[in-house]
Amino acid sequence: MTSSIISGTKNLFRKSTKQRDHIMYTEADIEPITLIVIGCGQRGKAYGKYALVSNAVKIVAIAEPRPQTRKLYAEQHKVDATLVFKTWKDLHAASADTLKTIGKRLADAVLIAVQDHMHVEVALAFAEQGYHILCEKPMATTMEDCIKIEEAIDKAGIIFGMGHVMRYSPYSQEITKIVQSGALGQLINLVQVEPVGYYHFAHSYVRGNWSKEKDSSFALLTKCCHDIDIICHWMGPSPPIKVSSFGSLRHFHHKAKPVKAGDATRCLDCAMENDCPYSAKRIYLDSVSRGNTGWPVSPLVDGVPDIENITAALKEGPYGQCVYEGQNDVCDNQVVNLEFENGNTASFTMVAFSSAICERQLRMHFTYGEIIGDMNKYTITDFKANKTKTFHPVNEGGGHGGGDMGLIRTFIEAVRTGNQKLLGTDVSEVLRSHMTVFAAEASRREQQVVNCVEFEQKARTSLREMLAQSVLC
């Protein structure tokens, strides 16, 4: 008698767990992959943690403009002073000199963790020199720049990893194996909600680096491109063919400012600071007073946060501003609806207003069952067996339920073996999922359903015409 889907579920992904453990077990016997880190902020630190716990990789050079952040990162990873640079261009020039004089690169691979709008320039430069690349999301901030990166990666013939970390957590990988096994039948519909979190959204998308489109891009791209990616991955190999989207900036603007706040433009000067959930004092100063020197306080200063420098940042910098008085313009809520070539459908919601911080809510509807998950656990219902069981994947630590560590570990192994397939994706698939995000945003702006295939074709034609025009000029 065939065992039920539920009783056999753990066996389904036990093999992949053994393979992951095998990689860690044999690390002591292999030569470490050498890595350049460009951008030593939050994401550079998150991926860099792997080098502190593993012999598989060694960080040998860095570029970071902030002096204290640069110094601390270099000390932590024992980077030689001659390979510590202020700008990526200085590092790139040093690499060019090394290639010219001794015919050797400074490292095997480059981690790109700079601000989003810089990704394309850095990626093109290092791809041309032949470095394998792990690029933090998003790929780039325009469709044309994403296509340029794809072309550069293909031309260089290098390993390319994308910061779509959700694919690489134990939680997501267990679910992926169930989907691909067909154990619950065909996946018909998927619903995912990304609750960004009320203070997280205020920090990053109202006060922070991703608050204005001109400085970065729209929120669906900068925050949720890996959500759209994993939705397309789970629905694959059938591609998305149509998309519609709706959303707006509903709350974080001057018209929503409480009357009690009066003319105050900074939280430390506001009469209602005590009653405001977005109080900068509460989010940052109270947090560092309790001993927290990590996120969200660490991005406010160069170096180690303390009460004095955080107070100064709140008095002078953007993180101390009233959330109703900023220049932010990205959506604080957005929905995306997708139709796939085989008729399957999916919906995605991004919303600021939640106490859950980035703990995605997932519902997957199959012909013979369903999965309900929250990034920490998932529940399978088997319609045939009429049974339900909840699973708790191991959390390996780090961000995104272990996804950060899973991605960097997999990328390093892909570089070591020269095997792009280990990453489970390639630059062309990365581009397609980004194109779906751009198409969704076009739908939101134009208030119409967008054909994904035609949209990508137009983007490629536009780039060719633009390049041809630049040659003529």
CSV table of C-alpha atoms in Angstrom, one decimal:
chain,number,residue,atom,x,y,z
A,1,MET,CA,0.0,0.0,0.0
A,2,THR,CA,1.4,3.4,-1.0
A,3,SER,CA,2.2,5.6,1.9
A,4,SER,CA,0.4,8.9,2.1
A,5,ILE,CA,1.9,12.1,0.8
A,6,ILE,CA,2.1,13.5,4.3
A,7,SER,CA,3.9,10.6,5.9
A,8,GLY,CA,6.4,10.6,3.1
A,9,THR,CA,7.0,14.3,3.0
A,10,LYS,CA,10.2,14.4,5.1
A,11,ASN,CA,11.8,11.8,3.0
A,12,LEU,CA,11.1,13.9,-0.1
A,13,PHE,CA,13.7,16.5,1.0
A,14,ARG,CA,16.0,14.5,3.2
A,15,LYS,CA,18.3,13.9,0.3
A,16,SER,CA,18.8,17.6,-0.3
A,17,THR,CA,19.6,18.2,3.4
A,18,LYS,CA,22.3,15.5,3.2
A,19,GLN,CA,23.8,17.1,0.2
A,20,ARG,CA,23.8,20.5,2.0
A,21,ASP,CA,25.5,18.9,5.0
A,22,HIS,CA,28.0,17.2,2.7
A,23,ILE,CA,29.1,20.6,1.3
A,24,MET,CA,29.7,21.9,4.9
A,25,TYR,CA,31.4,18.6,5.9
A,26,THR,CA,34.0,18.7,3.1
A,27,GLU,CA,34.8,22.5,3.4
A,28,ALA,CA,38.0,21.9,5.4
A,29,ASP,CA,39.4,19.8,2.5
A,30,ILE,CA,39.0,22.4,-0.3
A,31,GLU,CA,40.8,25.6,-1.3
A,32,PRO,CA,38.5,28.5,-0.4
A,33,ILE,CA,36.9,30.6,-3.1
A,34,THR,CA,38.1,34.1,-2.9
A,35,LEU,CA,35.6,36.9,-2.9
A,36,ILE,CA,35.5,40.7,-3.4
A,37,VAL,CA,32.8,42.5,-1.5
A,38,ILE,CA,31.6,45.8,-3.0
A,39,GLY,CA,29.4,47.6,-0.5
A,40,CYS,CA,29.8,46.6,3.2
A,41,GLY,CA,26.4,47.7,4.4
A,42,GLN,CA,23.5,45.6,5.6
A,43,ARG,CA,23.5,43.2,2.6
A,44,GLY,CA,27.3,43.0,2.4
A,45,LYS,CA,27.4,42.1,6.0
A,46,ALA,CA,24.6,39.5,5.7
A,47,TYR,CA,26.3,37.6,2.9
A,48,GLY,CA,29.8,38.1,4.5
A,49,LYS,CA,28.7,36.2,7.6
A,50,TYR,CA,29.3,33.0,5.6
A,51,ALA,CA,33.0,33.7,5.4
A,52,LEU,CA,33.1,33.9,9.2
A,53,VAL,CA,31.7,30.5,9.7
A,54,SER,CA,33.0,28.6,6.7
A,55,ASN,CA,36.3,27.7,5.2
A,56,ALA,CA,34.7,27.5,1.7
A,57,VAL,CA,35.1,31.2,1.1
A,58,LYS,CA,37.6,34.0,2.0
A,59,ILE,CA,36.9,37.7,1.5
A,60,VAL,CA,40.2,39.1,0.1
A,61,ALA,CA,39.2,42.7,-1.0
A,62,ILE,CA,36.5,45.2,-0.3
A,63,ALA,CA,35.3,48.6,-1.4
A,64,GLU,CA,33.2,50.8,0.9
A,65,PRO,CA,33.0,54.6,1.0
A,66,ARG,CA,32.2,55.0,4.7
A,67,PRO,CA,35.4,55.0,6.7
A,68,GLN,CA,34.3,53.3,9.9
A,69,THR,CA,32.2,50.8,8.1
A,70,ARG,CA,35.1,50.0,5.8
A,71,LYS,CA,37.5,49.7,8.7
A,72,LEU,CA,35.3,47.4,10.8
A,73,TYR,CA,34.5,45.1,7.9
A,74,ALA,CA,38.2,44.9,6.9
A,75,GLU,CA,39.2,44.0,10.5
A,76,GLN,CA,36.4,41.5,10.9
A,77,HIS,CA,37.4,39.6,7.7
A,78,LYS,CA,41.2,40.2,8.1
A,79,VAL,CA,41.5,41.9,4.7
A,80,ASP,CA,45.0,43.1,3.7
A,81,ALA,CA,45.2,46.9,3.9
A,82,THR,CA,46.4,47.0,0.3
A,83,LEU,CA,43.1,45.5,-0.9
A,84,VAL,CA,40.8,47.8,1.0
A,85,PHE,CA,39.4,50.6,-1.2
A,86,LYS,CA,37.1,53.6,-0.8
A,87,THR,CA,35.4,53.2,-4.1
A,88,TRP,CA,34.5,50.3,-6.4
A,89,LYS,CA,36.3,52.1,-9.3
A,90,ASP,CA,39.5,52.2,-7.3
A,91,LEU,CA,39.2,48.4,-6.7
A,92,HIS,CA,38.3,47.9,-10.4
A,93,ALA,CA,41.4,49.8,-11.5
A,94,ALA,CA,43.6,47.7,-9.1
A,95,SER,CA,42.1,44.6,-10.7
A,96,ALA,CA,42.8,45.9,-14.2
A,97,ASP,CA,46.5,46.5,-13.2
A,98,THR,CA,46.8,43.0,-11.8
A,99,LEU,CA,45.3,41.5,-14.9
A,100,LYS,CA,47.6,43.5,-17.1
A,101,THR,CA,50.8,42.9,-15.1
A,102,ILE,CA,50.5,39.2,-14.0
A,103,GLY,CA,47.4,38.1,-15.9
A,104,LYS,CA,45.4,37.2,-12.8
A,105,ARG,CA,42.3,38.5,-11.2
A,106,LEU,CA,42.3,39.7,-7.5
A,107,ALA,CA,39.7,37.0,-6.6
A,108,ASP,CA,37.4,34.4,-8.1
A,109,ALA,CA,34.1,36.3,-7.6
A,110,VAL,CA,32.5,39.6,-6.8
A,111,LEU,CA,29.6,40.3,-4.4
A,112,ILE,CA,27.7,43.5,-5.5
A,113,ALA,CA,25.9,45.0,-2.6
A,114,VAL,CA,25.9,48.7,-3.4
A,115,GLN,CA,22.9,50.9,-3.9
A,116,ASP,CA,20.4,49.6,-6.5
A,117,HIS,CA,21.1,52.3,-9.2
A,118,MET,CA,24.8,51.4,-9.2
A,119,HIS,CA,24.3,47.7,-9.9
A,120,VAL,CA,24.5,47.9,-13.7
A,121,GLU,CA,27.8,49.9,-13.8
A,122,VAL,CA,29.5,47.6,-11.3
A,123,ALA,CA,28.2,44.4,-12.9
A,124,LEU,CA,29.2,45.3,-16.4
A,125,ALA,CA,32.7,46.4,-15.3
A,126,PHE,CA,33.5,43.2,-13.4
A,127,ALA,CA,31.8,40.9,-15.8
A,128,GLU,CA,34.1,42.2,-18.5
A,129,GLN,CA,37.1,41.3,-16.3
A,130,GLY,CA,35.8,37.7,-16.0
A,131,TYR,CA,34.7,37.7,-12.4
A,132,HIS,CA,31.8,35.4,-11.3
A,133,ILE,CA,29.1,37.7,-9.9
A,134,LEU,CA,26.6,37.5,-7.0
A,135,CYS,CA,24.4,40.6,-7.3
A,136,GLU,CA,22.0,41.8,-4.6
A,137,LYS,CA,18.4,42.4,-5.7
A,138,PRO,CA,17.2,44.0,-7.8
A,139,MET,CA,19.3,43.1,-10.9
A,140,ALA,CA,19.1,46.8,-11.9
A,141,THR,CA,16.6,49.7,-11.7
A,142,THR,CA,15.5,49.8,-15.4
A,143,MET,CA,14.5,47.2,-17.9
A,144,GLU,CA,17.3,48.3,-20.3
A,145,ASP,CA,19.9,48.0,-17.7
A,146,CYS,CA,18.7,44.5,-16.7
A,147,ILE,CA,19.0,43.4,-20.4
A,148,LYS,CA,22.6,44.9,-20.5
A,149,ILE,CA,23.6,42.8,-17.5
A,150,GLU,CA,22.1,39.7,-19.1
A,151,GLU,CA,24.1,40.3,-22.3
A,152,ALA,CA,27.3,41.0,-20.4
A,153,ILE,CA,27.0,37.8,-18.3
A,154,ASP,CA,26.3,35.7,-21.3
A,155,LYS,CA,29.2,37.2,-23.2
A,156,ALA,CA,31.6,36.6,-20.3
A,157,GLY,CA,30.4,33.0,-19.7
A,158,ILE,CA,30.5,33.5,-15.9
A,159,ILE,CA,28.5,32.1,-12.9
A,160,PHE,CA,25.8,34.6,-12.0
A,161,GLY,CA,23.8,34.6,-8.7
A,162,MET,CA,20.9,36.9,-7.9
A,163,GLY,CA,19.9,38.1,-4.5
A,164,HIS,CA,16.5,36.3,-4.7
A,165,VAL,CA,17.2,34.8,-1.3
A,166,MET,CA,13.7,33.4,-0.8
A,167,ARG,CA,14.6,30.5,-3.1
A,168,TYR,CA,17.4,29.3,-0.8
A,169,SER,CA,15.8,29.1,2.6
A,170,PRO,CA,15.1,25.5,4.0
A,171,TYR,CA,11.4,26.5,4.1
A,172,SER,CA,11.2,27.5,0.4
A,173,GLN,CA,13.3,24.6,-0.8
A,174,GLU,CA,11.1,22.1,1.0
A,175,ILE,CA,8.0,23.6,-0.6
A,176,THR,CA,9.7,23.7,-4.0
A,177,LYS,CA,10.4,19.9,-3.8
A,178,ILE,CA,6.8,19.2,-2.9
A,179,VAL,CA,5.6,21.3,-5.8
A,180,GLN,CA,8.0,19.7,-8.3
A,181,SER,CA,7.3,16.2,-7.1
A,182,GLY,CA,3.7,16.4,-8.1
A,183,ALA,CA,2.7,14.7,-4.8
A,184,LEU,CA,-0.2,17.1,-4.3
A,185,GLY,CA,-1.2,17.1,-8.0
A,186,GLN,CA,-1.0,20.1,-10.2
A,187,LEU,CA,-0.5,23.6,-8.7
A,188,ILE,CA,-3.4,25.7,-9.9
A,189,ASN,CA,-3.4,28.8,-7.9
A,190,LEU,CA,-1.0,30.6,-5.5
A,191,VAL,CA,-1.5,33.5,-3.1
A,192,GLN,CA,1.3,35.3,-1.4
A,193,VAL,CA,1.3,38.3,1.0
A,194,GLU,CA,4.4,40.3,1.8
A,195,PRO,CA,3.7,42.1,5.1
A,196,VAL,CA,6.6,44.6,5.0
A,197,GLY,CA,5.9,45.8,8.5
A,198,TYR,CA,4.8,49.2,9.7
A,199,TYR,CA,8.2,50.3,11.1
A,200,HIS,CA,10.2,48.5,8.5
A,201,PHE,CA,8.4,50.3,5.7
A,202,ALA,CA,8.8,53.6,7.5
A,203,HIS,CA,12.5,52.9,7.9
A,204,SER,CA,13.3,51.8,4.4
A,205,TYR,CA,10.6,53.2,2.1
A,206,VAL,CA,9.6,56.5,3.8
A,207,ARG,CA,12.8,57.7,5.4
A,208,GLY,CA,15.4,55.4,3.9
A,209,ASN,CA,17.3,54.7,0.7
A,210,TRP,CA,14.3,53.3,-1.2
A,211,SER,CA,11.8,56.1,-0.4
A,212,LYS,CA,12.1,57.9,-3.7
A,213,GLU,CA,11.9,56.4,-7.2
A,214,LYS,CA,14.5,58.8,-8.6
A,215,ASP,CA,17.1,57.6,-6.1
A,216,SER,CA,16.3,53.9,-6.5
A,217,SER,CA,13.1,52.6,-8.1
A,218,PHE,CA,9.5,51.6,-7.4
A,219,ALA,CA,8.8,49.5,-4.3
A,220,LEU,CA,7.6,46.4,-6.1
A,221,LEU,CA,11.0,46.1,-7.7
A,222,THR,CA,13.2,47.1,-4.8
A,223,LYS,CA,11.3,45.2,-2.1
A,224,CYS,CA,9.4,42.4,-3.8
A,225,CYS,CA,11.2,41.3,-7.0
A,226,HIS,CA,12.2,38.1,-5.2
A,227,ASP,CA,8.5,37.4,-4.3
A,228,ILE,CA,7.6,37.6,-8.0
A,229,ASP,CA,10.6,35.5,-8.8
A,230,ILE,CA,9.7,32.6,-6.5
A,231,ILE,CA,6.0,32.7,-7.6
A,232,CYS,CA,7.2,32.3,-11.2
A,233,HIS,CA,9.6,29.6,-10.1
A,234,TRP,CA,6.9,27.6,-8.3
A,235,MET,CA,4.5,28.0,-11.3
A,236,GLY,CA,7.3,27.1,-13.7
A,237,PRO,CA,8.1,26.0,-16.3
A,238,SER,CA,4.9,27.7,-17.6
A,239,PRO,CA,5.8,31.4,-17.9
A,240,PRO,CA,3.5,34.4,-17.0
A,241,ILE,CA,1.7,35.8,-20.0
A,242,LYS,CA,-0.6,38.5,-18.4
A,243,VAL,CA,-0.3,40.8,-15.4
A,244,SER,CA,-2.4,43.4,-13.8
A,245,SER,CA,-1.6,45.5,-10.8
A,246,PHE,CA,-3.1,48.2,-8.5
A,247,GLY,CA,-1.5,50.2,-5.7
A,248,SER,CA,-0.7,53.6,-4.4
A,249,LEU,CA,0.8,55.7,-1.6
A,250,ARG,CA,-2.1,55.8,0.7
A,251,HIS,CA,-0.8,56.9,4.1
A,252,PHE,CA,2.7,58.3,4.3
A,253,HIS,CA,2.0,61.8,3.0
A,254,HIS,CA,1.2,65.3,4.3
A,255,LYS,CA,-2.6,64.9,4.0
A,256,ALA,CA,-2.5,62.0,6.4
A,257,LYS,CA,-0.6,63.9,9.1
A,258,PRO,CA,-2.4,63.9,12.5
A,259,VAL,CA,-3.6,67.3,13.6
A,260,LYS,CA,-1.9,66.9,16.9
A,261,ALA,CA,1.5,66.7,15.2
A,262,GLY,CA,1.1,70.4,14.2
A,263,ASP,CA,4.0,71.9,12.2
A,264,ALA,CA,6.6,69.5,13.6
A,265,THR,CA,8.8,68.0,10.9
A,266,ARG,CA,11.0,65.9,13.2
A,267,CYS,CA,9.9,63.3,15.8
A,268,LEU,CA,12.1,64.7,18.6
A,269,ASP,CA,10.2,68.0,18.3
A,270,CYS,CA,6.7,66.5,17.9
A,271,ALA,CA,3.9,66.8,20.6
A,272,MET,CA,2.4,63.5,19.6
A,273,GLU,CA,5.7,61.5,19.4
A,274,ASN,CA,4.6,59.3,22.3
A,275,ASP,CA,1.5,58.2,20.5
A,276,CYS,CA,2.9,57.7,17.0
A,277,PRO,CA,3.7,54.2,15.9
A,278,TYR,CA,6.2,55.6,13.4
A,279,SER,CA,8.1,57.6,16.1
A,280,ALA,CA,11.8,57.7,15.2
A,281,LYS,CA,12.6,57.9,18.9
A,282,ARG,CA,10.7,54.7,19.5
A,283,ILE,CA,12.2,52.9,16.5
A,284,TYR,CA,15.8,53.9,16.9
A,285,LEU,CA,16.7,55.7,20.1
A,286,ASP,CA,14.7,53.4,22.4
A,287,SER,CA,16.1,50.4,20.5
A,288,VAL,CA,19.8,51.4,20.9
A,289,SER,CA,19.1,52.3,24.5
A,290,ARG,CA,18.2,48.6,25.0
A,291,GLY,CA,21.5,47.6,23.6
A,292,ASN,CA,20.6,46.9,20.0
A,293,THR,CA,23.4,48.0,17.6
A,294,GLY,CA,22.1,46.0,14.6
A,295,TRP,CA,19.2,46.7,12.2
A,296,PRO,CA,17.3,49.1,12.1
A,297,VAL,CA,19.7,51.4,14.0
A,298,SER,CA,23.0,50.5,12.3
A,299,PRO,CA,22.2,52.1,8.9
A,300,LEU,CA,21.8,55.5,10.6
A,301,VAL,CA,25.5,55.9,11.4
A,302,ASP,CA,29.0,55.1,10.1
A,303,GLY,CA,30.4,52.7,12.7
A,304,VAL,CA,28.9,51.4,15.9
A,305,PRO,CA,25.6,53.0,17.0
A,306,ASP,CA,25.2,54.5,20.4
A,307,ILE,CA,22.8,56.9,22.1
A,308,GLU,CA,24.9,60.0,21.2
A,309,ASN,CA,25.3,59.3,17.5
A,310,ILE,CA,21.8,58.0,17.0
A,311,THR,CA,20.4,61.1,18.7
A,312,ALA,CA,22.5,63.3,16.4
A,313,ALA,CA,21.2,61.3,13.4
A,314,LEU,CA,17.6,61.9,14.4
A,315,LYS,CA,18.2,65.6,14.8
A,316,GLU,CA,19.9,66.1,11.5
A,317,GLY,CA,19.3,63.2,9.1
A,318,PRO,CA,16.4,61.7,7.2
A,319,TYR,CA,15.6,59.0,9.8
A,320,GLY,CA,14.5,61.6,12.3
A,321,GLN,CA,12.0,63.2,9.9
A,322,CYS,CA,8.2,62.9,10.4
A,323,VAL,CA,6.8,60.2,8.1
A,324,TYR,CA,4.2,62.7,6.9
A,325,GLU,CA,6.6,65.4,5.9
A,326,GLY,CA,9.1,63.5,3.6
A,327,GLN,CA,9.6,63.4,-0.1
A,328,ASN,CA,8.8,59.7,-0.4
A,329,ASP,CA,6.7,58.6,-3.4
A,330,VAL,CA,6.7,54.8,-3.6
A,331,CYS,CA,3.6,52.7,-3.0
A,332,ASP,CA,2.8,51.6,0.5
A,333,ASN,CA,0.3,49.0,-0.8
A,334,GLN,CA,0.2,47.1,-4.1
A,335,VAL,CA,-1.4,44.0,-5.5
A,336,VAL,CA,-0.3,41.9,-8.5
A,337,ASN,CA,-2.4,39.4,-10.4
A,338,LEU,CA,-0.7,36.9,-12.8
A,339,GLU,CA,-2.0,34.5,-15.4
A,340,PHE,CA,0.4,31.8,-16.7
A,341,GLU,CA,0.6,30.2,-20.1
A,342,ASN,CA,-1.0,27.0,-18.8
A,343,GLY,CA,-4.0,28.8,-17.3
A,344,ASN,CA,-2.7,28.9,-13.7
A,345,THR,CA,-3.2,32.1,-11.7
A,346,ALA,CA,-1.4,33.8,-8.8
A,347,SER,CA,-1.9,36.9,-6.7
A,348,PHE,CA,0.6,38.8,-4.7
A,349,THR,CA,0.1,41.6,-2.1
A,350,MET,CA,2.7,44.0,-0.7
A,351,VAL,CA,1.5,46.1,2.2
A,352,ALA,CA,3.2,48.3,4.8
A,353,PHE,CA,0.7,48.1,7.5
A,354,SER,CA,1.5,44.9,9.5
A,355,SER,CA,3.0,43.9,12.8
A,356,ALA,CA,4.6,40.9,11.0
A,357,ILE,CA,7.9,42.0,9.5
A,358,CYS,CA,8.4,40.3,6.1
A,359,GLU,CA,6.9,37.0,7.3
A,360,ARG,CA,5.3,36.1,4.0
A,361,GLN,CA,1.9,34.4,4.1
A,362,LEU,CA,1.5,31.7,1.5
A,363,ARG,CA,-1.4,29.7,0.2
A,364,MET,CA,-0.9,27.1,-2.6
A,365,HIS,CA,-3.9,25.3,-4.1
A,366,PHE,CA,-3.2,22.0,-5.9
A,367,THR,CA,-5.6,19.5,-7.5
A,368,TYR,CA,-5.2,17.1,-4.6
A,369,GLY,CA,-4.2,19.3,-1.7
A,370,GLU,CA,-3.1,22.6,-0.4
A,371,ILE,CA,-0.1,24.2,1.5
A,372,ILE,CA,-0.5,27.1,3.9
A,373,GLY,CA,2.8,28.7,5.1
A,374,ASP,CA,4.3,31.6,6.9
A,375,MET,CA,8.1,31.3,6.3
A,376,ASN,CA,8.6,29.6,9.6
A,377,LYS,CA,6.3,26.6,9.1
A,378,TYR,CA,3.9,25.2,6.6
A,379,THR,CA,0.8,23.0,6.7
A,380,ILE,CA,0.0,20.3,4.1
A,381,THR,CA,-3.5,19.1,3.6
A,382,ASP,CA,-3.8,15.9,1.5
A,383,PHE,CA,-7.3,15.7,0.0
A,384,LYS,CA,-6.9,12.0,-0.9
A,385,ALA,CA,-5.8,10.9,2.6
A,386,ASN,CA,-8.0,13.5,4.3
A,387,LYS,CA,-5.1,14.3,6.6
A,388,THR,CA,-3.3,17.5,7.6
A,389,LYS,CA,0.2,17.9,9.0
A,390,THR,CA,2.4,20.9,9.9
A,391,PHE,CA,6.1,21.0,9.2
A,392,HIS,CA,8.8,23.2,10.9
A,393,PRO,CA,11.9,23.5,8.6
A,394,VAL,CA,15.2,24.1,10.3
A,395,ASN,CA,16.1,27.8,10.4
A,396,GLU,CA,19.8,28.0,9.7
A,397,GLY,CA,20.0,31.6,11.0
A,398,GLY,CA,20.7,34.8,9.1
A,399,GLY,CA,18.1,36.7,7.2
A,400,HIS,CA,15.0,35.5,5.3
A,401,GLY,CA,14.7,32.2,7.2
A,402,GLY,CA,18.2,31.1,6.3
A,403,GLY,CA,17.9,32.3,2.6
A,404,ASP,CA,20.8,34.7,2.9
A,405,MET,CA,23.1,31.9,4.1
A,406,GLY,CA,21.6,29.4,1.6
A,407,LEU,CA,22.2,31.7,-1.4
A,408,ILE,CA,25.9,32.6,-0.6
A,409,ARG,CA,26.7,29.0,0.2
A,410,THR,CA,25.1,27.8,-3.0
A,411,PHE,CA,26.8,30.5,-5.1
A,412,ILE,CA,30.2,29.7,-3.6
A,413,GLU,CA,29.7,26.0,-4.5
A,414,ALA,CA,28.6,26.9,-8.0
A,415,VAL,CA,31.8,28.9,-8.5
A,416,ARG,CA,33.9,26.2,-7.0
A,417,THR,CA,32.4,23.5,-9.3
A,418,GLY,CA,31.8,25.8,-12.3
A,419,ASN,CA,28.2,24.7,-12.3
A,420,GLN,CA,25.5,27.4,-12.8
A,421,LYS,CA,22.8,24.8,-12.4
A,422,LEU,CA,23.4,24.5,-8.7
A,423,LEU,CA,21.8,27.9,-8.2
A,424,GLY,CA,18.6,26.6,-9.8
A,425,THR,CA,18.4,29.6,-12.1
A,426,ASP,CA,20.4,31.6,-14.6
A,427,VAL,CA,20.7,35.1,-15.8
A,428,SER,CA,18.0,34.7,-18.4
A,429,GLU,CA,15.4,33.4,-15.9
A,430,VAL,CA,16.4,36.2,-13.5
A,431,LEU,CA,15.8,38.7,-16.3
A,432,ARG,CA,12.4,37.2,-17.1
A,433,SER,CA,11.2,37.5,-13.5
A,434,HIS,CA,12.4,41.1,-13.4
A,435,MET,CA,10.5,41.8,-16.6
A,436,THR,CA,7.4,40.5,-15.0
A,437,VAL,CA,7.9,43.0,-12.2
A,438,PHE,CA,8.4,45.9,-14.6
A,439,ALA,CA,5.3,44.7,-16.5
A,440,ALA,CA,3.3,44.8,-13.3
A,441,GLU,CA,4.3,48.3,-12.5
A,442,ALA,CA,3.4,49.3,-16.1
A,443,SER,CA,0.0,47.9,-15.5
A,444,ARG,CA,-0.4,49.8,-12.3
A,445,ARG,CA,0.6,53.1,-14.0
A,446,GLU,CA,-1.3,52.6,-17.2
A,447,GLN,CA,-4.4,51.0,-15.6
A,448,GLN,CA,-4.5,48.1,-18.0
A,449,VAL,CA,-3.7,44.4,-18.3
A,450,VAL,CA,-0.2,43.9,-19.7
A,451,ASN,CA,0.9,41.1,-22.0
A,452,CYS,CA,4.2,39.9,-20.5
A,453,VAL,CA,5.7,38.5,-23.8
A,454,GLU,CA,4.9,41.7,-25.8
A,455,PHE,CA,6.2,43.8,-23.0
A,456,GLU,CA,9.6,42.1,-23.0
A,457,GLN,CA,9.8,42.2,-26.8
A,458,LYS,CA,9.2,46.0,-26.7
A,459,ALA,CA,11.8,46.5,-24.0
A,460,ARG,CA,14.5,44.6,-26.1
A,461,THR,CA,13.5,46.5,-29.2
A,462,SER,CA,13.7,49.8,-27.3
A,463,LEU,CA,17.2,49.0,-26.1
A,464,ARG,CA,18.4,48.1,-29.5
A,465,GLU,CA,17.0,51.3,-31.0
A,466,MET,CA,18.6,53.3,-28.1
A,467,LEU,CA,22.0,51.7,-28.7
A,468,ALA,CA,21.8,52.2,-32.4
A,469,GLN,CA,20.9,55.9,-31.9
A,470,SER,CA,23.9,56.3,-29.5
A,471,VAL,CA,26.2,54.9,-32.2
A,472,LEU,CA,24.9,57.4,-34.7
A,473,CYS,CA,25.4,60.2,-32.3
